[in-house]
PDB file of C-alpha atoms in Angstrom:
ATOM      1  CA  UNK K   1      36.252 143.965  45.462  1.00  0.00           C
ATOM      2  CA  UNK K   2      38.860 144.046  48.258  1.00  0.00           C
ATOM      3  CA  UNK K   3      41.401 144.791  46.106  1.00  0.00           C
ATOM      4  CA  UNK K   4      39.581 147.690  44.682  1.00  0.00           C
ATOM      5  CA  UNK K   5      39.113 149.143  47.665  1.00  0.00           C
ATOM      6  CA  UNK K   6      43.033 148.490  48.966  1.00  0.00           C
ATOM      7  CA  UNK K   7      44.228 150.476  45.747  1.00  0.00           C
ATOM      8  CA  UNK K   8      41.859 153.584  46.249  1.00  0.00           C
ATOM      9  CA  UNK K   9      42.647 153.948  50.140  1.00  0.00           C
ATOM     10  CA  UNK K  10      46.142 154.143  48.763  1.00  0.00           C
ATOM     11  CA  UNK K  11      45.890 156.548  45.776  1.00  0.00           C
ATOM     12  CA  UNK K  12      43.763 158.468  48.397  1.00  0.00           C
ATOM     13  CA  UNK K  13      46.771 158.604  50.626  1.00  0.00           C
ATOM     14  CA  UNK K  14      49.040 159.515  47.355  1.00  0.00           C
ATOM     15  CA  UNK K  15      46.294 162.250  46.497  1.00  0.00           C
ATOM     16  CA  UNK K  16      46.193 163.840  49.962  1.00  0.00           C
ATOM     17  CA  UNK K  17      49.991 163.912  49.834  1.00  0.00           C
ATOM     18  CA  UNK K  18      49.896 165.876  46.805  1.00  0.00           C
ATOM     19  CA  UNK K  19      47.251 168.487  48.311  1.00  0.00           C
ATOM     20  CA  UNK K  20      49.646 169.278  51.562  1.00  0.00           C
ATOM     21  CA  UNK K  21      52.983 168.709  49.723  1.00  0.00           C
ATOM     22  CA  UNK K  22      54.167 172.319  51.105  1.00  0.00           C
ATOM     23  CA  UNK K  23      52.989 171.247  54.486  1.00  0.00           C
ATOM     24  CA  UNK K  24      54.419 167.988  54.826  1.00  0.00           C
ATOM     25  CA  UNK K  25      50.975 165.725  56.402  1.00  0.00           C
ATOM     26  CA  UNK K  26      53.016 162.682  55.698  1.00  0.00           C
ATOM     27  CA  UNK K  27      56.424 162.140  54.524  1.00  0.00           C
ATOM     28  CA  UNK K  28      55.709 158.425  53.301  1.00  0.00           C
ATOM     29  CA  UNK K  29      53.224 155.842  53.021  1.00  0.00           C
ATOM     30  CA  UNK K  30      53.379 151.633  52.666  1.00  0.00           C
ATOM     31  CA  UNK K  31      51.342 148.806  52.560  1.00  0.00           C
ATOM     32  CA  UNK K  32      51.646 145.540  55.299  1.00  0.00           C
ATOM     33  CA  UNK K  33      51.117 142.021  54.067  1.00  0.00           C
ATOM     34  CA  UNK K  34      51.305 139.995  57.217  1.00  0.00           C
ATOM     35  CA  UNK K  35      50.387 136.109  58.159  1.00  0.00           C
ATOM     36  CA  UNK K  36      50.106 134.373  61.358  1.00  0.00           C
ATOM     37  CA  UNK K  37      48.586 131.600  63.309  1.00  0.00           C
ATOM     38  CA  UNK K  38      45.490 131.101  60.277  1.00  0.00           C
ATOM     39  CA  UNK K  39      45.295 134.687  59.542  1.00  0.00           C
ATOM     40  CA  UNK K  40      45.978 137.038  57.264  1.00  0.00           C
ATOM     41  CA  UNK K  41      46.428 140.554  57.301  1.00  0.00           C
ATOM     42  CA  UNK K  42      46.807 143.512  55.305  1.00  0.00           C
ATOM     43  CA  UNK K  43      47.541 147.207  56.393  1.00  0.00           C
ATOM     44  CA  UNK K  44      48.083 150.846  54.696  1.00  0.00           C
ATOM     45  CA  UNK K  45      49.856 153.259  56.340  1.00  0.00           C
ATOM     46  CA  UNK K  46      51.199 156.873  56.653  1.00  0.00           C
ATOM     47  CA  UNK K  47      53.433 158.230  58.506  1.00  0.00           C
ATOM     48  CA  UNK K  48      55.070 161.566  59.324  1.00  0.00           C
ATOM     49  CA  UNK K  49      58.669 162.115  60.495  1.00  0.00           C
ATOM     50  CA  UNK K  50      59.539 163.658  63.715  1.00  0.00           C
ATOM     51  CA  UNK K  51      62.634 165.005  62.215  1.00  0.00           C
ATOM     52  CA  UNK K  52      65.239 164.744  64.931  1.00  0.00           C
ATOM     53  CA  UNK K  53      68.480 162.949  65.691  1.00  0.00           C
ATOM     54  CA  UNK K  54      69.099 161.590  69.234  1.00  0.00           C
ATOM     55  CA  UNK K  55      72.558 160.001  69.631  1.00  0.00           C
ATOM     56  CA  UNK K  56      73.761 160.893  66.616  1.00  0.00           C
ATOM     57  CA  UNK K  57      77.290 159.344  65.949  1.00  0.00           C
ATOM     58  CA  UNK K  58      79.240 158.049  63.165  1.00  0.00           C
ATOM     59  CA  UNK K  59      76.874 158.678  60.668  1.00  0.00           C
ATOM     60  CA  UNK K  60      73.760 157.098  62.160  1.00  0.00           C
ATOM     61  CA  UNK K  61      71.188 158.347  64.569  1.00  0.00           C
ATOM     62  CA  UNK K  62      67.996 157.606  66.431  1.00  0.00           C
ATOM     63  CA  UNK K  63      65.109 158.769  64.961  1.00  0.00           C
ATOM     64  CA  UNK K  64      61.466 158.060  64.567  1.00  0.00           C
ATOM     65  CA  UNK K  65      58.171 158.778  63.052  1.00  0.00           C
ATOM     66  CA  UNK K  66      54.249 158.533  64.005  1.00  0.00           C
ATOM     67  CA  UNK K  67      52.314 156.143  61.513  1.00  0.00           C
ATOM     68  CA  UNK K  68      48.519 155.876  61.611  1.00  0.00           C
ATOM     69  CA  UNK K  69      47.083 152.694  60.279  1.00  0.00           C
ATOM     70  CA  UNK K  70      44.333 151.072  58.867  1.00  0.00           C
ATOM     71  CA  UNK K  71      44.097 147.111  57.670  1.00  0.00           C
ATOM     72  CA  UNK K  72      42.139 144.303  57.434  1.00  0.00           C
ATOM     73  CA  UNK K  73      42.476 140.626  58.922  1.00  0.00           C
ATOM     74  CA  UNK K  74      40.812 137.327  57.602  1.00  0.00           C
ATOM     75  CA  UNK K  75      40.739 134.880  60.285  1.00  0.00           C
ATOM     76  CA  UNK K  76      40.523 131.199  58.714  1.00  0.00           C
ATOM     77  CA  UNK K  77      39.963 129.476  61.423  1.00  0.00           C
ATOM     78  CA  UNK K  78      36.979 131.401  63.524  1.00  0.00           C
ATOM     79  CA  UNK K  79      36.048 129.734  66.604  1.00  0.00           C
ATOM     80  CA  UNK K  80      38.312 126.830  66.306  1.00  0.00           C
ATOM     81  CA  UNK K  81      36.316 126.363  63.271  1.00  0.00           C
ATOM     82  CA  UNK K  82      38.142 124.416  59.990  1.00  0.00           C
ATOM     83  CA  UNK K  83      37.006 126.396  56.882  1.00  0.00           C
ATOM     84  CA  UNK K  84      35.138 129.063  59.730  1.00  0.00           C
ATOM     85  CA  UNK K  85      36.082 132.700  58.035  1.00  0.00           C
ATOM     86  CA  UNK K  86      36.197 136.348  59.615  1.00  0.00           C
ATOM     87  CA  UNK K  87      37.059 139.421  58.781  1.00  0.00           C
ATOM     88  CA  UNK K  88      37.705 142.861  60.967  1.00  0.00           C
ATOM     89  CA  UNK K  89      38.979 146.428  60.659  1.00  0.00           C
ATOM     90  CA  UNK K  90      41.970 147.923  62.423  1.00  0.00           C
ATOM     91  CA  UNK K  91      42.480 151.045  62.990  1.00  0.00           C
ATOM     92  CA  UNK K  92      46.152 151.760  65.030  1.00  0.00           C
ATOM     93  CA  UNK K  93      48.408 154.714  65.823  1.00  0.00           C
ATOM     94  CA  UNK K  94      51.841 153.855  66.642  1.00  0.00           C
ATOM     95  CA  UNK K  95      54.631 156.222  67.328  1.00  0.00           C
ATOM     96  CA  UNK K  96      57.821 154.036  66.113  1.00  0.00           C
ATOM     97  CA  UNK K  97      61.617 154.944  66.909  1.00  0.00           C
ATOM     98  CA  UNK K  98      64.075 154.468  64.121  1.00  0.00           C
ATOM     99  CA  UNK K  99      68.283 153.230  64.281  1.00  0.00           C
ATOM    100  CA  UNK K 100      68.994 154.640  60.529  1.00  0.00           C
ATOM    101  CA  UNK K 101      71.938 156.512  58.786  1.00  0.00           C
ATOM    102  CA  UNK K 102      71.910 160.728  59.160  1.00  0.00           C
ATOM    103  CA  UNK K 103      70.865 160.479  55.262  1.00  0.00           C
ATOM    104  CA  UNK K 104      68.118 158.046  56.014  1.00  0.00           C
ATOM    105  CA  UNK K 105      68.994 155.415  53.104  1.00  0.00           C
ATOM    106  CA  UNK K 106      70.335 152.179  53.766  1.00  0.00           C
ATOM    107  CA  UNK K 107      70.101 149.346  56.660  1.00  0.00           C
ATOM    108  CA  UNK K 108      67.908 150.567  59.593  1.00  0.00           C
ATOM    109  CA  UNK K 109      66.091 149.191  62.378  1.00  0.00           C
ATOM    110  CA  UNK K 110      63.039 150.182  64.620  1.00  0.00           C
ATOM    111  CA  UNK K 111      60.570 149.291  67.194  1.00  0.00           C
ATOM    112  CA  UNK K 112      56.991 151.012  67.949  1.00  0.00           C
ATOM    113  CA  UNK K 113      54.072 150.146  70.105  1.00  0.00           C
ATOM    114  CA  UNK K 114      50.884 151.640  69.841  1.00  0.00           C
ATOM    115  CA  UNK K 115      47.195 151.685  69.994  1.00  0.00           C
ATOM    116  CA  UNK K 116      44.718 149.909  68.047  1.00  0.00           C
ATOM    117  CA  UNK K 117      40.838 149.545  67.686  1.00  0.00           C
ATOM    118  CA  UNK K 118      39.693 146.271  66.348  1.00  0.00           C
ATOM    119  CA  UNK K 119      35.780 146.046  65.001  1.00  0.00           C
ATOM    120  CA  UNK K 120      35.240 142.552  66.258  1.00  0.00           C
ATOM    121  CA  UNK K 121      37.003 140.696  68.863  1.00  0.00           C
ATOM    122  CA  UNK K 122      39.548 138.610  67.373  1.00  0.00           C
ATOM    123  CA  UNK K 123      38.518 134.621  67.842  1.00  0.00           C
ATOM    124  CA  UNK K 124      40.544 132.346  65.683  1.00  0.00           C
ATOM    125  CA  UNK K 125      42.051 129.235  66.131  1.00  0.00           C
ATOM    126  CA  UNK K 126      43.094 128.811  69.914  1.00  0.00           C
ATOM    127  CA  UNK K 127      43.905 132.791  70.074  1.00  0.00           C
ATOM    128  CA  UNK K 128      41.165 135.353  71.657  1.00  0.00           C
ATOM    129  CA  UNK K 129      41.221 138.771  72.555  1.00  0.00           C
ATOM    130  CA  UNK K 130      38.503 139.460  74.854  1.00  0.00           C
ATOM    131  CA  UNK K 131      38.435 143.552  73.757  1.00  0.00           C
ATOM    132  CA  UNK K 132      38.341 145.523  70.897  1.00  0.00           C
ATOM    133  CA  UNK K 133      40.837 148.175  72.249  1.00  0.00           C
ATOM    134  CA  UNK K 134      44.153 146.141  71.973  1.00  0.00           C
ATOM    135  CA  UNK K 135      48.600 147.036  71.674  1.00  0.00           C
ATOM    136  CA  UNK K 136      49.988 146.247  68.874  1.00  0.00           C
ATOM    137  CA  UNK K 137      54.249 146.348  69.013  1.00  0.00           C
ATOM    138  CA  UNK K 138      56.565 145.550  66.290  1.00  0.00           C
ATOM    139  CA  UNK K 139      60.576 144.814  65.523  1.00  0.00           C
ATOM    140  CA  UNK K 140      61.582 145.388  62.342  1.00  0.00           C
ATOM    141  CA  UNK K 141      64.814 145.510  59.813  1.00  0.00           C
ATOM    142  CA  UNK K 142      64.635 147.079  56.365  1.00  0.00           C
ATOM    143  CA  UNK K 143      66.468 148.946  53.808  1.00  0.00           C
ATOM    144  CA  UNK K 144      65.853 152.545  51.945  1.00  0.00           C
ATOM    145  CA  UNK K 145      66.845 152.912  48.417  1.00  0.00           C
ATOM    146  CA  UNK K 146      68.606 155.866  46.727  1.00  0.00           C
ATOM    147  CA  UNK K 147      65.555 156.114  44.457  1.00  0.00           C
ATOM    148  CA  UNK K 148      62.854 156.488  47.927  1.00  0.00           C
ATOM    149  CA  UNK K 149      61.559 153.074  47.769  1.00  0.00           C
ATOM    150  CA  UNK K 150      61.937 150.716  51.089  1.00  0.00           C
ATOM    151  CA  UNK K 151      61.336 147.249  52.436  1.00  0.00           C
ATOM    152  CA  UNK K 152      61.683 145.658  55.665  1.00  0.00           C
ATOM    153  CA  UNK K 153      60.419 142.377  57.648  1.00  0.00           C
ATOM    154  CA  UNK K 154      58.653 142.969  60.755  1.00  0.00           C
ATOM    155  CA  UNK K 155      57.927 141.005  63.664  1.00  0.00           C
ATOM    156  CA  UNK K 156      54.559 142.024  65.138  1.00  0.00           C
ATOM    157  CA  UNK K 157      52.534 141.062  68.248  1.00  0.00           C
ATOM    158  CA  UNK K 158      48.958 142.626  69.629  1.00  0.00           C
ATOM    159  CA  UNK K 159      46.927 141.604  73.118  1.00  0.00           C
ATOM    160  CA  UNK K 160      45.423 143.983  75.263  1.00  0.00           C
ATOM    161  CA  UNK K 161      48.270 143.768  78.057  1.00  0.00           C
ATOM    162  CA  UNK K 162      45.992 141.359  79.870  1.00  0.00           C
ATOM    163  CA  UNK K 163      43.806 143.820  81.700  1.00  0.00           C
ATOM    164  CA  UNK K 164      40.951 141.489  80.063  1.00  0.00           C
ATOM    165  CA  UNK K 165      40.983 137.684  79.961  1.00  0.00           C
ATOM    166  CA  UNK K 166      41.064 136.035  77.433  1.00  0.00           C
ATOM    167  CA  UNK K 167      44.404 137.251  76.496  1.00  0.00           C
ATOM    168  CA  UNK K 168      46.043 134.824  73.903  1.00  0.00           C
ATOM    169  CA  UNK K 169      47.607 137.596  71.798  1.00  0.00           C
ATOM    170  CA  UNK K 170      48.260 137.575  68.366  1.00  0.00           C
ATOM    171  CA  UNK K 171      51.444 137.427  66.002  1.00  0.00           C
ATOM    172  CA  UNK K 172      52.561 138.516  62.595  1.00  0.00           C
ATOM    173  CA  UNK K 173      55.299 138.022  60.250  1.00  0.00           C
ATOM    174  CA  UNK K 174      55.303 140.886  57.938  1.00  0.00           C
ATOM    175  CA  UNK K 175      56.692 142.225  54.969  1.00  0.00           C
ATOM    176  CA  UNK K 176      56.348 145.953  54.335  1.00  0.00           C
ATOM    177  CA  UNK K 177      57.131 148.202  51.163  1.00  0.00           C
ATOM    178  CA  UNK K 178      57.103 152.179  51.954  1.00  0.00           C
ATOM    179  CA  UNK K 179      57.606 154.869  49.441  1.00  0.00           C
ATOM    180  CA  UNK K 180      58.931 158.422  51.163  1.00  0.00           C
ATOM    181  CA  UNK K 181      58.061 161.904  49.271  1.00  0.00           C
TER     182      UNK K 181
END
């Protein structure tokens, strides 16, 4: 049933692509499979170019994009519980800044941090995040095809900054696949 509901958030995001093509709503979307300390996650996203190029030089520039987000996590290990399960939403907005090539194919490499709104606190294994409001930041390296298509490994972390103890934070090692219109 999860799976269901994975595939039609993204052929929604395909569909409403389709309905602004002249205007451009998003320029891309991609899907996040992630894993961390007895968690899972998975995230959809879309995301919208800022078209610019700062520094440009040599062929490569700094650019960036903002991506709005939506996933879901499945802790394994709730409470400190073995075999303990839990799942919650997130909902993020990140604005991300992009090291690519002026034609934006090829190697790049980025780094975002944004905001995020959890449904449940996060309690799993020794982690906690004492808030539902929370940062998530990410590193990443990928690659964009000639044919649109993109991957990349991302690094990701999330805590609330620690303006709220318990503060553990939370980490990710992702693997994302993007397709750009």
């Amino acid at each position: 049933m999860f799976t269901k509901k994975m595939i039609a958030a993204a052929a929604a995001l395909v569909v409403t692509q389709a309905a602004f093509a002249d205007d451009k709503l998003i320029d891309s979307v991609s899907v996040d499979v992630g894993a961390g300390e007895h968690v899972q996650m998975v995230r959809f996203n879309a995301a919208k170019d800022w078209d610019n190029k700062w520094f440009q030089s040599n062929g490569t520039h700094l650019g960036g994009y903002w991506e709005l987000s939506t996933g879901i996590w499945q802790e394994n290990r709730y409470k400190n519980v073995v075999g303990a399960e839990q799942k919650l939403w997130d909902i993020g907005f990140t604005p991300v800044f992009r090291f690519q090539n002026d034609n934006k194919k090829g190697m790049y490499y980025e780094g975002g941090i944004g905001v995020h709104m959890f449904s449940k606190l996060y309690n799993n294994s020794d982690n906690r995040l004492s808030t539902h409001f929370q940062f998530g930041d990410h590193i990443a390296a990928g690659y964009v095809f000639d044919n649109n298509w993109e991957v990349a490994l991302k690094l990701q972390h999330f805590s609330n900054g620690g303006y709220k103890k318990p503060n553990s934070g939370v980490n990710f090692v992702e693997l994302k696949a993007a397709y750009h219109f």
